[in-house]
CSV table of C-alpha atoms in Angstrom, one decimal:
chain,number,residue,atom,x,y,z
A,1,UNK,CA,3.8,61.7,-9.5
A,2,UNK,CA,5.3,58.8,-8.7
A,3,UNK,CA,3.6,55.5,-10.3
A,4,UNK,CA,4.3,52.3,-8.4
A,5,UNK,CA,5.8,49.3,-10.6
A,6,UNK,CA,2.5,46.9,-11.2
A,7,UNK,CA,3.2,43.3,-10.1
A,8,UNK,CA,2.3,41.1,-13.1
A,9,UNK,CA,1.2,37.0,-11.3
A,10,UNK,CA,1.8,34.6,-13.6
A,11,UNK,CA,-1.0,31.9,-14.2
A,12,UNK,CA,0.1,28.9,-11.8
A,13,UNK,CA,-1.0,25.1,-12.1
A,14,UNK,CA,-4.2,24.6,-10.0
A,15,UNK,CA,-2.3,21.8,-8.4
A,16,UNK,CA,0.5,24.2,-7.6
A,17,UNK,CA,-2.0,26.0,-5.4
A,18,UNK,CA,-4.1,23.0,-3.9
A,19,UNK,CA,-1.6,20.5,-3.0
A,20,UNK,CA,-0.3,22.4,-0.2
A,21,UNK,CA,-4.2,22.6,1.4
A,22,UNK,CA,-4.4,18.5,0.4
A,23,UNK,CA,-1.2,18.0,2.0
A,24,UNK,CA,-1.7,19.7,5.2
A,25,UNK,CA,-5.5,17.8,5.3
A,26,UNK,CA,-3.3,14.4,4.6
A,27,UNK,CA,-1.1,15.1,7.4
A,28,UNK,CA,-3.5,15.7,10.1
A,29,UNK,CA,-4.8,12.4,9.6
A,30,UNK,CA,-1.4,10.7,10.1
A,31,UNK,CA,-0.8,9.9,5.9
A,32,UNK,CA,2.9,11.6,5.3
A,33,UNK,CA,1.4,11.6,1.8
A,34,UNK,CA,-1.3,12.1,-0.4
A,35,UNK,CA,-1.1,9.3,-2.9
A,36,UNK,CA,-2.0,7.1,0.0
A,37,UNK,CA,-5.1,8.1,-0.7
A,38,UNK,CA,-5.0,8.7,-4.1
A,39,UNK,CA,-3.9,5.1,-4.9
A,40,UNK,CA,-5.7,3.5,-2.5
A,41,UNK,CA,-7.4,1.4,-5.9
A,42,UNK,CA,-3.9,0.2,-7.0
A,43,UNK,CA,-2.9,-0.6,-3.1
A,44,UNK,CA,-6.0,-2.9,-2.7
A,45,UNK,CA,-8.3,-4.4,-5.0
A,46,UNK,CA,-10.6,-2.2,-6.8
A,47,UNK,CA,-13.7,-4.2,-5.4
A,48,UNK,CA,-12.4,-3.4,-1.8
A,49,UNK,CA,-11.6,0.6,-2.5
A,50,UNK,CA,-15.4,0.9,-3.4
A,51,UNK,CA,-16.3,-0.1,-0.2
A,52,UNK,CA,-13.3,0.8,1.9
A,53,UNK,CA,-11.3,4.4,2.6
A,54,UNK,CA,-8.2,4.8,4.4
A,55,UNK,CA,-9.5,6.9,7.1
A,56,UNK,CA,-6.3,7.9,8.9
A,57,UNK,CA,-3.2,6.3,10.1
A,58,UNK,CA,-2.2,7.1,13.9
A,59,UNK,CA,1.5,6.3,14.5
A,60,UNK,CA,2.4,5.1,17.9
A,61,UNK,CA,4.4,7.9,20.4
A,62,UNK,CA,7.6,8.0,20.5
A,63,UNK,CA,9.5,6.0,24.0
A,64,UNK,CA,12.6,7.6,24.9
A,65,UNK,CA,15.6,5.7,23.0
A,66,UNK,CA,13.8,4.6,20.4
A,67,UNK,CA,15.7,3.7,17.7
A,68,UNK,CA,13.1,4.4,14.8
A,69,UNK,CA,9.9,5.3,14.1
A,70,UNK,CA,7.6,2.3,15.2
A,71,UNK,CA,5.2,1.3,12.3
A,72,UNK,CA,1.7,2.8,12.6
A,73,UNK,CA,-2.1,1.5,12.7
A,74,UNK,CA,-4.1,2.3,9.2
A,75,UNK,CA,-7.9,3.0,10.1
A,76,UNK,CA,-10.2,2.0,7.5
A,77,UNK,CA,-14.0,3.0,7.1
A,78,UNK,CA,-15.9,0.4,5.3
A,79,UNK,CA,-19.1,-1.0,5.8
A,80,UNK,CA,-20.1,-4.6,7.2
A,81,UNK,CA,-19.0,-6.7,4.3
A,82,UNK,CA,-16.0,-5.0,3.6
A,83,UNK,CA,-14.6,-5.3,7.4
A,84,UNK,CA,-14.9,-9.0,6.8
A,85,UNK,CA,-13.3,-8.5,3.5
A,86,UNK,CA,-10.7,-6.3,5.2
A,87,UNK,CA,-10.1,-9.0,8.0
A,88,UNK,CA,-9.3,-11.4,6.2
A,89,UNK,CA,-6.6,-9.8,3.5
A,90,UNK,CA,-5.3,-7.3,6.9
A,91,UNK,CA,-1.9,-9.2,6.2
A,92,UNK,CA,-1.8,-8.6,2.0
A,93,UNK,CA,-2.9,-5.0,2.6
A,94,UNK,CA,0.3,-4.1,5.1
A,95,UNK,CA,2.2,-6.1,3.1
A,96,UNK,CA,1.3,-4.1,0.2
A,97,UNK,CA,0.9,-0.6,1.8
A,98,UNK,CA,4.5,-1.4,3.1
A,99,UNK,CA,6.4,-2.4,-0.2
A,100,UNK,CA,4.5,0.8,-1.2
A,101,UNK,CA,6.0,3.3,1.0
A,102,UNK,CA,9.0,1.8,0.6
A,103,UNK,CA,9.6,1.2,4.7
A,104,UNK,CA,7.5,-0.5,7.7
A,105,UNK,CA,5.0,2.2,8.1
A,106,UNK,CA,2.2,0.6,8.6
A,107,UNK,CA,1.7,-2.8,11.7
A,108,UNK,CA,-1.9,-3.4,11.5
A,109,UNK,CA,-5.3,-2.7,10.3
A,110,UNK,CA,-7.9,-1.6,12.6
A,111,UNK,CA,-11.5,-1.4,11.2
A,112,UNK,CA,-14.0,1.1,11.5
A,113,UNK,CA,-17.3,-0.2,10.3
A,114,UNK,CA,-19.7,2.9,9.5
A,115,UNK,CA,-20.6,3.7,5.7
A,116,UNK,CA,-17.7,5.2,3.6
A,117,UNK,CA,-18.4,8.5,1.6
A,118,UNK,CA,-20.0,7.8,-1.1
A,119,UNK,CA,-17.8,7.5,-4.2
A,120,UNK,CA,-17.8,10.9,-6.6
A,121,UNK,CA,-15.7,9.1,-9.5
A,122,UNK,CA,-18.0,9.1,-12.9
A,123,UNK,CA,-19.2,5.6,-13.4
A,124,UNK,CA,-18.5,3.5,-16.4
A,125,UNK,CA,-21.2,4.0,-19.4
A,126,UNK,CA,-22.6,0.3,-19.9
A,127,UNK,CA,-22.2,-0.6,-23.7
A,128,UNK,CA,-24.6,-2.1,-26.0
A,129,UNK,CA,-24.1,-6.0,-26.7
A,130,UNK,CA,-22.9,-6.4,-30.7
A,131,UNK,CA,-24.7,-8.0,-33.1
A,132,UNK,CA,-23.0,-11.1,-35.0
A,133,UNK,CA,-22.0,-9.2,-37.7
A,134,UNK,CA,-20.2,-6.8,-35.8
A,135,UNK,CA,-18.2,-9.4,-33.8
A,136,UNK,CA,-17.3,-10.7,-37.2
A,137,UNK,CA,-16.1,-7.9,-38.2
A,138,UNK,CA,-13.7,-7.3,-35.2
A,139,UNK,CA,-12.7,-10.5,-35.8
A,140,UNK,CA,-11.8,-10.1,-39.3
A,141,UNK,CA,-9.5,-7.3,-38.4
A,142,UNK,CA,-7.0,-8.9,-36.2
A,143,UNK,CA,-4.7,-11.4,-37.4
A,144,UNK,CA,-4.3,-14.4,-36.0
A,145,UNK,CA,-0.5,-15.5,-36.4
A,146,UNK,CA,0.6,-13.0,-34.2
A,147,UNK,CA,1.1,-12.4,-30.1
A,148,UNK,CA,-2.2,-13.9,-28.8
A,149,UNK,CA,-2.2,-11.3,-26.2
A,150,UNK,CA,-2.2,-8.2,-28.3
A,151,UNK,CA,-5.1,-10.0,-30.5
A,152,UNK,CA,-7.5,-10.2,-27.3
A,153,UNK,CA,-6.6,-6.4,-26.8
A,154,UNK,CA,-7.1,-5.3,-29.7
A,155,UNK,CA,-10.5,-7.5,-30.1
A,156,UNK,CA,-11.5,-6.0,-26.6
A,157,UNK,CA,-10.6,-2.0,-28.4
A,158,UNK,CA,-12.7,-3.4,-30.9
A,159,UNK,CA,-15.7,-4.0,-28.8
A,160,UNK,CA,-15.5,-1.2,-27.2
A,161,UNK,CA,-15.4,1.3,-30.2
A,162,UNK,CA,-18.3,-0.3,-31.6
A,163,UNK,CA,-20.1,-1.0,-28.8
A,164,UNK,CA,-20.0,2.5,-28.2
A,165,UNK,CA,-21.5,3.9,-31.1
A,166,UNK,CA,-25.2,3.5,-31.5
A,167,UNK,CA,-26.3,0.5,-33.4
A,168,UNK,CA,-27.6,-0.6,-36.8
A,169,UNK,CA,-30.9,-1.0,-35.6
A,170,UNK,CA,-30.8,2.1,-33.3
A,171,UNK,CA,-33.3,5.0,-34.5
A,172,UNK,CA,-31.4,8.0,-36.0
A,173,UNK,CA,-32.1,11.6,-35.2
A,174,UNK,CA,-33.3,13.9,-38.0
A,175,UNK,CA,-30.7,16.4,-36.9
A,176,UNK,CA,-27.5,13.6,-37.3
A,177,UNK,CA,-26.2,13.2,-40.8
């Protein structure tokens, strides 16, 4: 009997095996790539990409002798208040989608006002306000003769680690020691 060599598949990055399927959905809707949509937050500001998603991008055909590729129109979904907030910033959003491709790609902005998806991303935990002794305390552990900047950063780290642990006056569990 002859046994037949057993093929041995290596464990693979999920992203090795999705971003092709991502990819090919991206390109059907006119983005060459994904982080279009995966930066659309850093493109825009993040108050606009809660209400706004680059829906597609439909690039104009081509004429016969044409020099280049003619820049395309981004369609965004948004809801009432964000076409007008869309409107208005049309120009800063090219201007930025532009410098972020690296090339003219996109000409213009067209709005499509109907409810985006609704966003999946965890939100923020809202912390508890500190107490005046616990502000103090922050205080007291940044120093004050060095870069202002870092100070406020390091206050604001501060905060957060103690606003994220229950507080003095908070009931304990039996259980937590």
């Amino acid at each position: 009997m002859s046994e037949r060599p057993v093929r041995r598949r290596d464990a693979r990055p999920l992203a090795d095996l999705i971003g092709p399927a991502i990819e090919d959905a991206c390109r059907k809707r006119g983005f060459a790539t994904t982080e279009i949509v995966t930066a659309w937050a850093d493109i825009v500001d993040p108050a606009l990409a809660e209400r706004a998603r680059p829906e597609c991008i439909r690039w104009p055909r081509r004429r016969p002798g044409a020099d280049g590729l003619e820049p395309g129109t981004l369609i965004v979904r948004t809801d009432g208040p964000g076409a007008l907030m869309i409107t208005y910033q049309a120009a800063a959003i090219v201007e930025r989608l532009n410098a972020f491709f690296g090339w003219k790609a996109v000409g213009r902005v067209k709005v499509e006002q109907r409810p985006p998806p609704p966003d999946t991303r965890p939100r923020p935990r809202v912390s508890r306000p500190l107490s005046a002794a616990e502000e103090a305390r922050v205080a007291g552990l940044v120093r004050a003769d060095g870069d202002p900047r870092l100070a406020e950063a390091v206050k604001r780290l501060g905060r957060q680690v103690l606003a994220s642990e229950p507080g003095p006056d908070a009931p304990r569990r039996p259980d937590a020691l």
